[in-house]
PDB file of C-alpha atoms in Angstrom:
ATOM      1  CA  MET A  19      55.507 -11.386  -8.902  1.00 42.00           C
ATOM      2  CA  ASP A  20      52.430  -9.185  -8.444  1.00 53.00           C
ATOM      3  CA  HIS A  21      51.938  -7.514  -5.088  1.00 64.00           C
ATOM      4  CA  ILE A  22      49.567  -4.901  -3.722  1.00 68.00           C
ATOM      5  CA  LEU A  23      52.369  -2.327  -3.907  1.00 75.00           C
ATOM      6  CA  VAL A  24      52.581  -2.821  -7.662  1.00 76.00           C
ATOM      7  CA  THR A  25      48.962  -3.501  -8.533  1.00 75.00           C
ATOM      8  CA  GLU A  26      47.625  -0.451  -6.660  1.00 80.00           C
ATOM      9  CA  LEU A  27      50.454   2.057  -7.075  1.00 84.00           C
ATOM     10  CA  LYS A  28      49.219   2.890 -10.574  1.00 84.00           C
ATOM     11  CA  GLU A  29      45.638   3.217  -9.326  1.00 82.00           C
ATOM     12  CA  ALA A  30      46.783   5.573  -6.544  1.00 82.00           C
ATOM     13  CA  ARG A  31      48.538   7.764  -9.110  1.00 84.00           C
ATOM     14  CA  ARG A  32      45.549   7.833 -11.427  1.00 80.00           C
ATOM     15  CA  SER A  33      43.131   8.589  -8.589  1.00 73.00           C
ATOM     16  CA  CYS A  34      45.167  11.746  -7.918  1.00 71.00           C
ATOM     17  CA  GLY A  35      44.800  12.725 -11.584  1.00 71.00           C
ATOM     18  CA  LEU A  36      48.507  12.376 -12.305  1.00 79.00           C
ATOM     19  CA  SER A  37      50.360  11.068 -15.322  1.00 84.00           C
ATOM     20  CA  GLN A  38      53.617   9.156 -14.893  1.00 89.00           C
ATOM     21  CA  ALA A  39      55.479  12.281 -16.020  1.00 88.00           C
ATOM     22  CA  MET A  40      53.716  14.476 -13.448  1.00 84.00           C
ATOM     23  CA  LEU A  41      54.479  12.092 -10.594  1.00 88.00           C
ATOM     24  CA  ALA A  42      58.071  11.851 -11.814  1.00 89.00           C
ATOM     25  CA  ALA A  43      58.403  15.634 -11.728  1.00 87.00           C
ATOM     26  CA  ARG A  44      57.106  15.756  -8.156  1.00 83.00           C
ATOM     27  CA  ILE A  45      59.732  13.367  -6.861  1.00 88.00           C
ATOM     28  CA  ASN A  46      62.465  14.638  -9.217  1.00 88.00           C
ATOM     29  CA  VAL A  47      63.017  11.522 -11.337  1.00 91.00           C
ATOM     30  CA  GLU A  48      62.588  10.657 -15.007  1.00 93.00           C
ATOM     31  CA  PRO A  49      59.170   9.369 -16.196  1.00 91.00           C
ATOM     32  CA  GLN A  50      60.785   6.052 -17.156  1.00 93.00           C
ATOM     33  CA  VAL A  51      61.579   5.532 -13.464  1.00 94.00           C
ATOM     34  CA  ILE A  52      57.868   5.680 -12.590  1.00 93.00           C
ATOM     35  CA  LYS A  53      57.030   3.330 -15.445  1.00 92.00           C
ATOM     36  CA  ARG A  54      59.553   0.809 -14.135  1.00 92.00           C
ATOM     37  CA  LEU A  55      58.343   1.301 -10.591  1.00 92.00           C
ATOM     38  CA  GLU A  56      54.794   0.429 -11.608  1.00 89.00           C
ATOM     39  CA  ALA A  57      56.214  -2.767 -13.094  1.00 88.00           C
ATOM     40  CA  GLY A  58      57.853  -3.692  -9.791  1.00 87.00           C
ATOM     41  CA  ILE A  59      61.348  -2.565 -10.792  1.00 91.00           C
ATOM     42  CA  GLY A  60      63.441   0.118  -9.116  1.00 92.00           C
ATOM     43  CA  SER A  61      64.719   1.218  -5.738  1.00 94.00           C
ATOM     44  CA  VAL A  62      62.922   1.258  -2.408  1.00 93.00           C
ATOM     45  CA  THR A  63      64.017   4.881  -1.977  1.00 93.00           C
ATOM     46  CA  THR A  64      62.084   5.852  -5.109  1.00 93.00           C
ATOM     47  CA  LEU A  65      59.112   3.762  -4.037  1.00 91.00           C
ATOM     48  CA  VAL A  66      58.958   5.524  -0.678  1.00 89.00           C
ATOM     49  CA  ALA A  67      59.139   8.927  -2.387  1.00 90.00           C
ATOM     50  CA  ALA A  68      56.254   7.954  -4.692  1.00 89.00           C
ATOM     51  CA  LYS A  69      54.204   6.568  -1.775  1.00 85.00           C
ATOM     52  CA  THR A  70      54.677   9.834   0.098  1.00 82.00           C
ATOM     53  CA  ALA A  71      53.689  11.950  -2.901  1.00 83.00           C
ATOM     54  CA  LEU A  72      50.548   9.864  -3.397  1.00 82.00           C
ATOM     55  CA  ASP A  73      49.713   9.481   0.306  1.00 77.00           C
ATOM     56  CA  PHE A  74      49.799   5.730  -0.349  1.00 79.00           C
ATOM     57  CA  GLN A  75      49.762   3.793   2.926  1.00 78.00           C
ATOM     58  CA  LEU A  76      49.784   0.087   3.720  1.00 78.00           C
ATOM     59  CA  ASN A  77      47.922  -1.825   6.387  1.00 79.00           C
ATOM     60  CA  GLY A  78      48.997  -5.256   7.554  1.00 83.00           C
ATOM     61  CA  ILE A  79      52.694  -4.703   8.237  1.00 87.00           C
ATOM     62  CA  GLY A  80      52.688  -2.987  11.604  1.00 80.00           C
ATOM     63  CA  PRO A  81      53.533   0.284  13.329  1.00 80.00           C
ATOM     64  CA  GLY A  82      56.600   2.301  12.501  1.00 80.00           C
ATOM     65  CA  ARG A  83      57.523   5.761  11.278  1.00 79.00           C
ATOM     66  CA  THR A  84      59.208   4.392   8.151  1.00 87.00           C
ATOM     67  CA  LEU A  85      58.734   1.355   5.941  1.00 88.00           C
ATOM     68  CA  GLY A  86      62.057   0.014   7.207  1.00 90.00           C
ATOM     69  CA  ASP A  87      60.902   0.346  10.814  1.00 90.00           C
ATOM     70  CA  GLN A  88      57.701  -1.501   9.942  1.00 90.00           C
ATOM     71  CA  LEU A  89      59.588  -4.358   8.299  1.00 93.00           C
ATOM     72  CA  ARG A  90      61.980  -4.769  11.211  1.00 91.00           C
ATOM     73  CA  GLY A  91      59.154  -4.579  13.748  1.00 91.00           C
ATOM     74  CA  ARG A  92      57.166  -7.189  11.846  1.00 92.00           C
ATOM     75  CA  ARG A  93      60.121  -9.570  11.768  1.00 93.00           C
ATOM     76  CA  LEU A  94      60.787  -9.157  15.485  1.00 91.00           C
ATOM     77  CA  ARG A  95      57.131  -9.693  16.390  1.00 89.00           C
ATOM     78  CA  LYS A  96      57.247 -12.971  14.498  1.00 90.00           C
ATOM     79  CA  GLY A  97      60.355 -13.908  16.460  1.00 92.00           C
ATOM     80  CA  TRP A  98      62.481 -14.363  13.338  1.00 94.00           C
ATOM     81  CA  SER A  99      66.164 -13.592  13.143  1.00 94.00           C
ATOM     82  CA  LEU A 100      67.705 -12.214   9.974  1.00 94.00           C
ATOM     83  CA  GLU A 101      69.057 -15.677   9.243  1.00 94.00           C
ATOM     84  CA  ALA A 102      65.648 -17.330   9.702  1.00 94.00           C
ATOM     85  CA  LEU A 103      63.944 -14.797   7.454  1.00 95.00           C
ATOM     86  CA  ALA A 104      66.704 -15.152   4.863  1.00 95.00           C
ATOM     87  CA  ARG A 105      65.995 -18.883   4.656  1.00 95.00           C
ATOM     88  CA  ARG A 106      62.256 -18.287   4.236  1.00 95.00           C
ATOM     89  CA  THR A 107      62.601 -15.600   1.555  1.00 95.00           C
ATOM     90  CA  LYS A 108      65.747 -16.881  -0.177  1.00 95.00           C
ATOM     91  CA  LEU A 109      67.154 -13.383   0.208  1.00 95.00           C
ATOM     92  CA  SER A 110      70.536 -12.763   1.763  1.00 96.00           C
ATOM     93  CA  ARG A 111      70.860 -11.552   5.324  1.00 94.00           C
ATOM     94  CA  ALA A 112      72.521  -8.384   4.011  1.00 95.00           C
ATOM     95  CA  THR A 113      69.636  -7.731   1.608  1.00 96.00           C
ATOM     96  CA  ILE A 114      67.055  -7.980   4.391  1.00 95.00           C
ATOM     97  CA  ALA A 115      69.130  -5.734   6.648  1.00 95.00           C
ATOM     98  CA  SER A 116      69.342  -3.196   3.816  1.00 95.00           C
ATOM     99  CA  LEU A 117      65.558  -3.264   3.326  1.00 95.00           C
ATOM    100  CA  GLU A 118      65.063  -2.683   7.047  1.00 93.00           C
ATOM    101  CA  GLN A 119      67.204   0.442   6.643  1.00 93.00           C
ATOM    102  CA  GLY A 120      65.007   1.753   3.844  1.00 91.00           C
ATOM    103  CA  ASN A 121      67.301   0.723   0.993  1.00 93.00           C
ATOM    104  CA  GLY A 122      67.432  -2.131  -1.508  1.00 94.00           C
ATOM    105  CA  SER A 123      65.363  -2.994  -4.567  1.00 94.00           C
ATOM    106  CA  VAL A 124      61.612  -3.109  -5.030  1.00 92.00           C
ATOM    107  CA  ARG A 125      61.852  -6.664  -6.324  1.00 92.00           C
ATOM    108  CA  SER A 126      63.531  -7.778  -3.093  1.00 94.00           C
ATOM    109  CA  LEU A 127      60.986  -5.852  -1.045  1.00 93.00           C
ATOM    110  CA  LEU A 128      58.101  -7.602  -2.777  1.00 90.00           C
ATOM    111  CA  ARG A 129      59.646 -10.997  -2.093  1.00 92.00           C
ATOM    112  CA  LEU A 130      60.130 -10.048   1.569  1.00 93.00           C
ATOM    113  CA  LEU A 131      56.551  -8.799   1.927  1.00 91.00           C
ATOM    114  CA  SER A 132      55.132 -11.961   0.386  1.00 90.00           C
ATOM    115  CA  VAL A 133      56.593 -13.880   3.330  1.00 93.00           C
ATOM    116  CA  ILE A 134      56.556 -11.446   6.224  1.00 92.00           C
ATOM    117  CA  ALA A 135      53.247  -9.661   5.484  1.00 89.00           C
ATOM    118  CA  PRO A 136      51.290 -11.616   2.843  1.00 88.00           C
ATOM    119  CA  ASN A 137      48.018  -9.931   3.807  1.00 84.00           C
ATOM    120  CA  ALA A 138      49.287  -6.361   3.491  1.00 82.00           C
ATOM    121  CA  ARG A 139      46.755  -4.137   1.746  1.00 77.00           C
ATOM    122  CA  ARG A 140      46.541  -0.539   0.704  1.00 75.00           C
ATOM    123  CA  ARG A 141      44.924   1.476   3.451  1.00 70.00           C
ATOM    124  CA  ALA A 142      41.471   2.462   2.296  1.00 61.00           C
ATOM    125  CA  LYS A 143      40.837   6.168   2.025  1.00 55.00           C
ATOM    126  CA  GLU A 144      37.805   7.621   3.726  1.00 48.00           C
ATOM    127  CA  ARG A 145      34.945   7.974   1.262  1.00 46.00           C
ATOM    128  CA  ALA A 146      35.289  11.450  -0.187  1.00 45.00           C
ATOM    129  CA  PHE A 147      32.421  11.365  -2.669  1.00 45.00           C
ATOM    130  CA  TRP A 148      28.736  12.087  -2.314  1.00 45.00           C
ATOM    131  CA  GLY A 149      27.332   8.690  -3.301  1.00 48.00           C
ATOM    132  CA  ALA A 150      27.974   5.484  -5.186  1.00 41.00           C
ATOM    133  CA  GLY A 151      26.871   7.080  -8.432  1.00 42.00           C
ATOM    134  CA  ASP A 152      29.366   9.908  -7.958  1.00 45.00           C
ATOM    135  CA  LYS A 153      32.439   7.725  -7.475  1.00 43.00           C
ATOM    136  CA  PHE A 154      34.006   8.544 -10.818  1.00 41.00           C
ATOM    137  CA  ASP A 155      33.588  12.312 -10.501  1.00 49.00           C
ATOM    138  CA  ARG A 156      33.954  12.477  -6.736  1.00 51.00           C
ATOM    139  CA  ASP A 157      36.257  15.524  -6.858  1.00 52.00           C
ATOM    140  CA  SER A 158      34.143  17.501  -9.352  1.00 60.00           C
ATOM    141  CA  ARG A 159      32.468  19.662  -6.722  1.00 70.00           C
ATOM    142  CA  PHE A 160      32.866  23.432  -6.601  1.00 77.00           C
ATOM    143  CA  THR A 161      32.501  26.022  -3.861  1.00 85.00           C
ATOM    144  CA  PRO A 162      29.243  27.946  -4.461  1.00 87.00           C
ATOM    145  CA  PRO A 163      29.394  31.693  -5.218  1.00 89.00           C
ATOM    146  CA  ASP A 164      27.378  32.675  -2.121  1.00 91.00           C
ATOM    147  CA  PHE A 165      29.897  30.978   0.174  1.00 92.00           C
ATOM    148  CA  MET A 166      32.787  32.524  -1.763  1.00 93.00           C
ATOM    149  CA  GLU A 167      31.289  35.994  -1.179  1.00 95.00           C
ATOM    150  CA  HIS A 168      31.866  35.430   2.545  1.00 96.00           C
ATOM    151  CA  ILE A 169      35.489  34.441   1.809  1.00 96.00           C
ATOM    152  CA  TYR A 170      36.078  37.604  -0.243  1.00 96.00           C
ATOM    153  CA  THR A 171      34.461  39.793   2.415  1.00 97.00           C
ATOM    154  CA  ALA A 172      36.370  38.256   5.310  1.00 97.00           C
ATOM    155  CA  PHE A 173      39.803  37.670   3.779  1.00 97.00           C
ATOM    156  CA  GLY A 174      39.966  39.957   0.741  1.00 96.00           C
ATOM    157  CA  GLU A 175      40.671  39.319  -2.920  1.00 96.00           C
ATOM    158  CA  ILE A 176      42.192  35.955  -3.764  1.00 96.00           C
ATOM    159  CA  ASP A 177      45.571  35.998  -5.458  1.00 97.00           C
ATOM    160  CA  LEU A 178      45.844  32.266  -6.106  1.00 96.00           C
ATOM    161  CA  ASP A 179      43.622  29.224  -6.532  1.00 96.00           C
ATOM    162  CA  PRO A 180      46.220  26.417  -6.744  1.00 95.00           C
ATOM    163  CA  CYS A 181      43.753  23.620  -7.524  1.00 90.00           C
ATOM    164  CA  ALA A 182      41.345  25.463  -9.800  1.00 89.00           C
ATOM    165  CA  HIS A 183      38.935  23.954 -12.314  1.00 86.00           C
ATOM    166  CA  LEU A 184      37.548  25.401 -15.522  1.00 85.00           C
ATOM    167  CA  LEU A 185      34.004  25.141 -14.096  1.00 81.00           C
ATOM    168  CA  SER A 186      34.828  26.579 -10.684  1.00 84.00           C
ATOM    169  CA  PRO A 187      33.193  29.950  -9.834  1.00 85.00           C
ATOM    170  CA  VAL A 188      36.104  30.948  -7.568  1.00 90.00           C
ATOM    171  CA  ILE A 189      37.504  34.342  -8.582  1.00 93.00           C
ATOM    172  CA  ALA A 190      41.289  34.559  -8.300  1.00 95.00           C
ATOM    173  CA  ARG A 191      44.005  36.588 -10.016  1.00 95.00           C
ATOM    174  CA  ARG A 192      45.879  33.385 -10.833  1.00 95.00           C
ATOM    175  CA  ARG A 193      44.339  29.955 -11.259  1.00 94.00           C
ATOM    176  CA  ILE A 194      46.421  26.801 -11.618  1.00 93.00           C
ATOM    177  CA  ILE A 195      44.351  24.334 -13.655  1.00 88.00           C
ATOM    178  CA  LEU A 196      45.473  20.740 -14.098  1.00 82.00           C
ATOM    179  CA  SER A 197      43.655  20.284 -17.430  1.00 79.00           C
ATOM    180  CA  GLU A 198      45.590  23.256 -18.835  1.00 84.00           C
ATOM    181  CA  GLY A 199      48.972  21.856 -17.861  1.00 83.00           C
ATOM    182  CA  GLY A 200      49.307  23.522 -14.468  1.00 86.00           C
ATOM    183  CA  ASP A 201      50.039  21.614 -11.288  1.00 89.00           C
ATOM    184  CA  GLY A 202      49.466  23.262  -7.924  1.00 91.00           C
ATOM    185  CA  LEU A 203      51.368  20.454  -6.228  1.00 89.00           C
ATOM    186  CA  LEU A 204      54.430  21.273  -8.325  1.00 89.00           C
ATOM    187  CA  ASP A 205      54.192  24.903  -9.470  1.00 91.00           C
ATOM    188  CA  ASP A 206      55.320  27.553  -6.990  1.00 90.00           C
ATOM    189  CA  TRP A 207      52.636  29.539  -5.207  1.00 95.00           C
ATOM    190  CA  SER A 208      52.796  33.315  -4.887  1.00 95.00           C
ATOM    191  CA  GLY A 209      50.765  36.249  -3.655  1.00 95.00           C
ATOM    192  CA  ARG A 210      49.076  37.473  -0.506  1.00 97.00           C
ATOM    193  CA  LEU A 211      46.086  35.111  -0.275  1.00 97.00           C
ATOM    194  CA  ALA A 212      45.548  31.583  -1.582  1.00 97.00           C
ATOM    195  CA  PHE A 213      42.184  29.854  -1.391  1.00 97.00           C
ATOM    196  CA  MET A 214      41.760  26.167  -2.089  1.00 94.00           C
ATOM    197  CA  ASN A 215      38.907  23.709  -2.141  1.00 91.00           C
ATOM    198  CA  PRO A 216      41.192  20.745  -2.908  1.00 89.00           C
ATOM    199  CA  PRO A 217      40.277  17.323  -4.310  1.00 84.00           C
ATOM    200  CA  PHE A 218      39.018  15.557  -1.183  1.00 78.00           C
ATOM    201  CA  SER A 219      40.425  12.234  -2.403  1.00 76.00           C
ATOM    202  CA  ALA A 220      43.926  13.713  -2.064  1.00 80.00           C
ATOM    203  CA  LEU A 221      43.257  15.952   0.939  1.00 84.00           C
ATOM    204  CA  LEU A 222      46.407  15.292   2.965  1.00 87.00           C
ATOM    205  CA  ILE A 223      48.671  15.794  -0.053  1.00 88.00           C
ATOM    206  CA  TRP A 224      47.170  19.227  -0.694  1.00 91.00           C
ATOM    207  CA  LEU A 225      47.318  20.274   2.954  1.00 93.00           C
ATOM    208  CA  LYS A 226      51.003  19.346   3.069  1.00 92.00           C
ATOM    209  CA  ARG A 227      51.611  21.394  -0.083  1.00 93.00           C
ATOM    210  CA  ALA A 228      49.763  24.401   1.341  1.00 95.00           C
ATOM    211  CA  PHE A 229      51.743  24.196   4.564  1.00 95.00           C
ATOM    212  CA  ALA A 230      55.059  23.913   2.701  1.00 94.00           C
ATOM    213  CA  GLN A 231      54.342  26.920   0.459  1.00 96.00           C
ATOM    214  CA  TRP A 232      53.160  29.015   3.404  1.00 96.00           C
ATOM    215  CA  GLN A 233      56.135  27.998   5.557  1.00 95.00           C
ATOM    216  CA  ALA A 234      58.502  28.880   2.700  1.00 95.00           C
ATOM    217  CA  GLY A 235      57.006  32.367   2.578  1.00 95.00           C
ATOM    218  CA  ASN A 236      55.710  31.986  -0.978  1.00 96.00           C
ATOM    219  CA  ILE A 237      52.180  32.817   0.133  1.00 96.00           C
ATOM    220  CA  GLU A 238      51.182  35.067   3.037  1.00 97.00           C
ATOM    221  CA  THR A 239      47.826  33.529   3.953  1.00 97.00           C
ATOM    222  CA  VAL A 240      46.166  30.241   2.990  1.00 97.00           C
ATOM    223  CA  VAL A 241      42.451  29.512   3.384  1.00 97.00           C
ATOM    224  CA  CYS A 242      41.315  25.919   2.835  1.00 95.00           C
ATOM    225  CA  LEU A 243      37.747  24.594   2.707  1.00 93.00           C
ATOM    226  CA  VAL A 244      38.092  20.910   3.582  1.00 90.00           C
ATOM    227  CA  PRO A 245      36.347  17.986   5.317  1.00 88.00           C
ATOM    228  CA  VAL A 246      36.837  17.627   9.063  1.00 87.00           C
ATOM    229  CA  ARG A 247      39.521  14.936   9.002  1.00 82.00           C
ATOM    230  CA  SER A 248      42.246  15.058  11.614  1.00 79.00           C
ATOM    231  CA  ASP A 249      43.355  11.443  11.978  1.00 76.00           C
ATOM    232  CA  SER A 250      46.880  11.697  10.547  1.00 79.00           C
ATOM    233  CA  ALA A 251      49.902  12.119  12.804  1.00 80.00           C
ATOM    234  CA  TRP A 252      51.135  14.906  10.504  1.00 83.00           C
ATOM    235  CA  PHE A 253      47.940  16.879  11.070  1.00 84.00           C
ATOM    236  CA  HIS A 254      48.367  16.714  14.841  1.00 83.00           C
ATOM    237  CA  GLU A 255      52.135  17.148  15.058  1.00 83.00           C
ATOM    238  CA  THR A 256      52.820  19.683  12.285  1.00 86.00           C
ATOM    239  CA  LEU A 257      49.698  21.423  11.029  1.00 89.00           C
ATOM    240  CA  SER A 258      47.423  21.915  14.033  1.00 86.00           C
ATOM    241  CA  PRO A 259      49.982  23.872  16.140  1.00 89.00           C
ATOM    242  CA  VAL A 260      50.109  26.645  13.501  1.00 92.00           C
ATOM    243  CA  ALA A 261      46.695  26.457  11.785  1.00 94.00           C
ATOM    244  CA  ASP A 262      43.454  28.151  12.785  1.00 94.00           C
ATOM    245  CA  ILE A 263      40.425  25.905  12.296  1.00 93.00           C
ATOM    246  CA  TYR A 264      36.811  27.027  11.986  1.00 94.00           C
ATOM    247  CA  LEU A 265      34.214  24.270  12.334  1.00 92.00           C
ATOM    248  CA  LEU A 266      31.259  25.090  10.096  1.00 92.00           C
ATOM    249  CA  GLN A 267      27.724  24.703  11.375  1.00 89.00           C
ATOM    250  CA  GLY A 268      25.505  23.014   8.808  1.00 86.00           C
ATOM    251  CA  ARG A 269      26.484  21.837   5.331  1.00 83.00           C
ATOM    252  CA  VAL A 270      27.670  23.743   2.267  1.00 85.00           C
ATOM    253  CA  ARG A 271      25.792  23.077  -0.975  1.00 82.00           C
ATOM    254  CA  PHE A 272      28.619  22.414  -3.405  1.00 79.00           C
ATOM    255  CA  LEU A 273      27.977  22.669  -7.148  1.00 74.00           C
ATOM    256  CA  ASP A 274      28.431  19.725  -9.492  1.00 67.00           C
ATOM    257  CA  SER A 275      29.626  19.935 -13.102  1.00 65.00           C
ATOM    258  CA  GLU A 276      26.071  20.788 -14.200  1.00 63.00           C
ATOM    259  CA  GLY A 277      25.714  23.614 -11.693  1.00 64.00           C
ATOM    260  CA  LYS A 278      23.341  21.732  -9.397  1.00 71.00           C
ATOM    261  CA  GLY A 279      23.746  22.189  -5.652  1.00 69.00           C
ATOM    262  CA  GLN A 280      24.227  19.272  -3.297  1.00 66.00           C
ATOM    263  CA  PRO A 281      25.138  19.415   0.410  1.00 70.00           C
ATOM    264  CA  THR A 282      28.164  17.471   1.578  1.00 70.00           C
ATOM    265  CA  PRO A 283      27.475  14.203   3.463  1.00 71.00           C
ATOM    266  CA  PHE A 284      30.260  15.109   5.885  1.00 77.00           C
ATOM    267  CA  SER A 285      31.175  18.050   8.107  1.00 84.00           C
ATOM    268  CA  LEU A 286      33.465  20.791   6.815  1.00 89.00           C
ATOM    269  CA  MET A 287      36.002  23.135   8.313  1.00 92.00           C
ATOM    270  CA  LEU A 288      37.796  26.246   7.153  1.00 95.00           C
ATOM    271  CA  LEU A 289      41.501  25.783   7.849  1.00 95.00           C
ATOM    272  CA  THR A 290      43.697  28.880   7.670  1.00 96.00           C
ATOM    273  CA  LEU A 291      47.404  29.593   7.850  1.00 96.00           C
ATOM    274  CA  GLY A 292      48.561  33.136   8.571  1.00 96.00           C
ATOM    275  CA  ALA A 293      45.074  34.634   8.857  1.00 95.00           C
ATOM    276  CA  LEU A 294      44.732  37.886  10.823  1.00 95.00           C
ATOM    277  CA  THR A 295      42.507  38.190  13.868  1.00 94.00           C
ATOM    278  CA  GLU A 296      40.235  40.706  12.150  1.00 96.00           C
ATOM    279  CA  GLN A 297      39.851  38.391   9.147  1.00 96.00           C
ATOM    280  CA  LYS A 298      38.810  35.503  11.368  1.00 95.00           C
ATOM    281  CA  GLU A 299      36.382  37.713  13.286  1.00 95.00           C
ATOM    282  CA  ARG A 300      34.768  38.922  10.054  1.00 96.00           C
ATOM    283  CA  PHE A 301      34.316  35.359   8.839  1.00 96.00           C
ATOM    284  CA  ALA A 302      32.760  34.271  12.144  1.00 95.00           C
ATOM    285  CA  SER A 303      30.261  37.141  11.855  1.00 95.00           C
ATOM    286  CA  LEU A 304      29.182  35.903   8.419  1.00 96.00           C
ATOM    287  CA  VAL A 305      29.166  32.121   8.663  1.00 94.00           C
ATOM    288  CA  PRO A 306      27.795  30.064  11.611  1.00 93.00           C
ATOM    289  CA  GLY A 307      30.396  27.976  13.416  1.00 92.00           C
ATOM    290  CA  PHE A 308      33.285  28.505  15.795  1.00 91.00           C
ATOM    291  CA  TRP A 309      37.037  28.931  15.737  1.00 92.00           C
ATOM    292  CA  MET A 310      39.021  26.298  17.599  1.00 85.00           C
ATOM    293  CA  MET A 311      41.760  28.000  19.553  1.00 70.00           C
ATOM    294  CA  ARG A 312      45.207  26.469  19.324  1.00 70.00           C
ATOM    295  CA  ALA A 313      46.490  24.615  22.408  1.00 54.00           C
ATOM    296  CA  PRO A 314      46.787  25.458  25.239  1.00 48.00           C
ATOM    297  CA  ASP A 315      43.830  27.802  24.642  1.00 45.00           C
ATOM    298  CA  MET A 316      40.237  26.737  25.194  1.00 38.00           C
ATOM    299  CA  VAL A 317      37.732  26.228  22.381  1.00 43.00           C
ATOM    300  CA  VAL A 318      35.705  29.440  22.236  1.00 41.00           C
ATOM    301  CA  PRO A 319      32.435  29.534  20.217  1.00 45.00           C
ATOM    302  CA  SER A 320      31.658  32.510  18.002  1.00 46.00           C
ATOM    303  CA  MET A 321      28.512  34.564  18.519  1.00 41.00           C
ATOM    304  CA  THR A 322      26.894  32.855  15.510  1.00 44.00           C
ATOM    305  CA  ALA A 323      27.470  29.255  16.684  1.00 38.00           C
TER     306      ALA A 323
END
């Protein structure tokens, strides 16, 4: 039985530029497990791990911190008991209870969703590309050298670019390049300063990775050039209390694969973890914008805003 979870899970993986083996490595399973999962076979636990790694979210079930919470909440809102839902789905009461606890099989989950949330759809990602004609190379945009000069001046030499590209002008002692077999979402980070202009289509995944590597002490300072997107609960609850955010005035002219400049159609921010006060002050003196002070501080504009 086809379901949105199966039909779009593969697309979500491919849109992140991952092979089945790469996704398997990220969630610590064998590649065959991912292959089976994309055929609708496997455990809900594995499915949830893959969804998290791919930032794959569903609309049409309901609120809840976990998939199990969403399923239980959906059933209760419909006024169905476990017995009533068991009759409708031809699943056992114990199987449904197990699914509501985050366990069970993917096949059972798909049968449950076809009854309890038949209109569930993958949550659409915010458009992260420049235009309709750029859809298929939407992440092939590189930070221009003139902007990078301000990064070098303000923060110093870059030790690591974890999501580098062969065409990127970013200068770093170590560059992790996906096309060369590296994986910044899997390989350990190291050094004093990491700079990343991550694939915007997988923004939250990369921010979570940066936070985890910084929190683990693998990297001293992280500087991220990213779109101004702060809608996720994780951003508000985990990242914003420890990050320093600089809202850029104007648009940066990113370079495409042919070296042509094109301004972003959305606002950008520089998000830093572990940056020193003098580093932030130097950046504010070079690039128009302002640093947002962490709560409970006020938002204080820089002199160049």
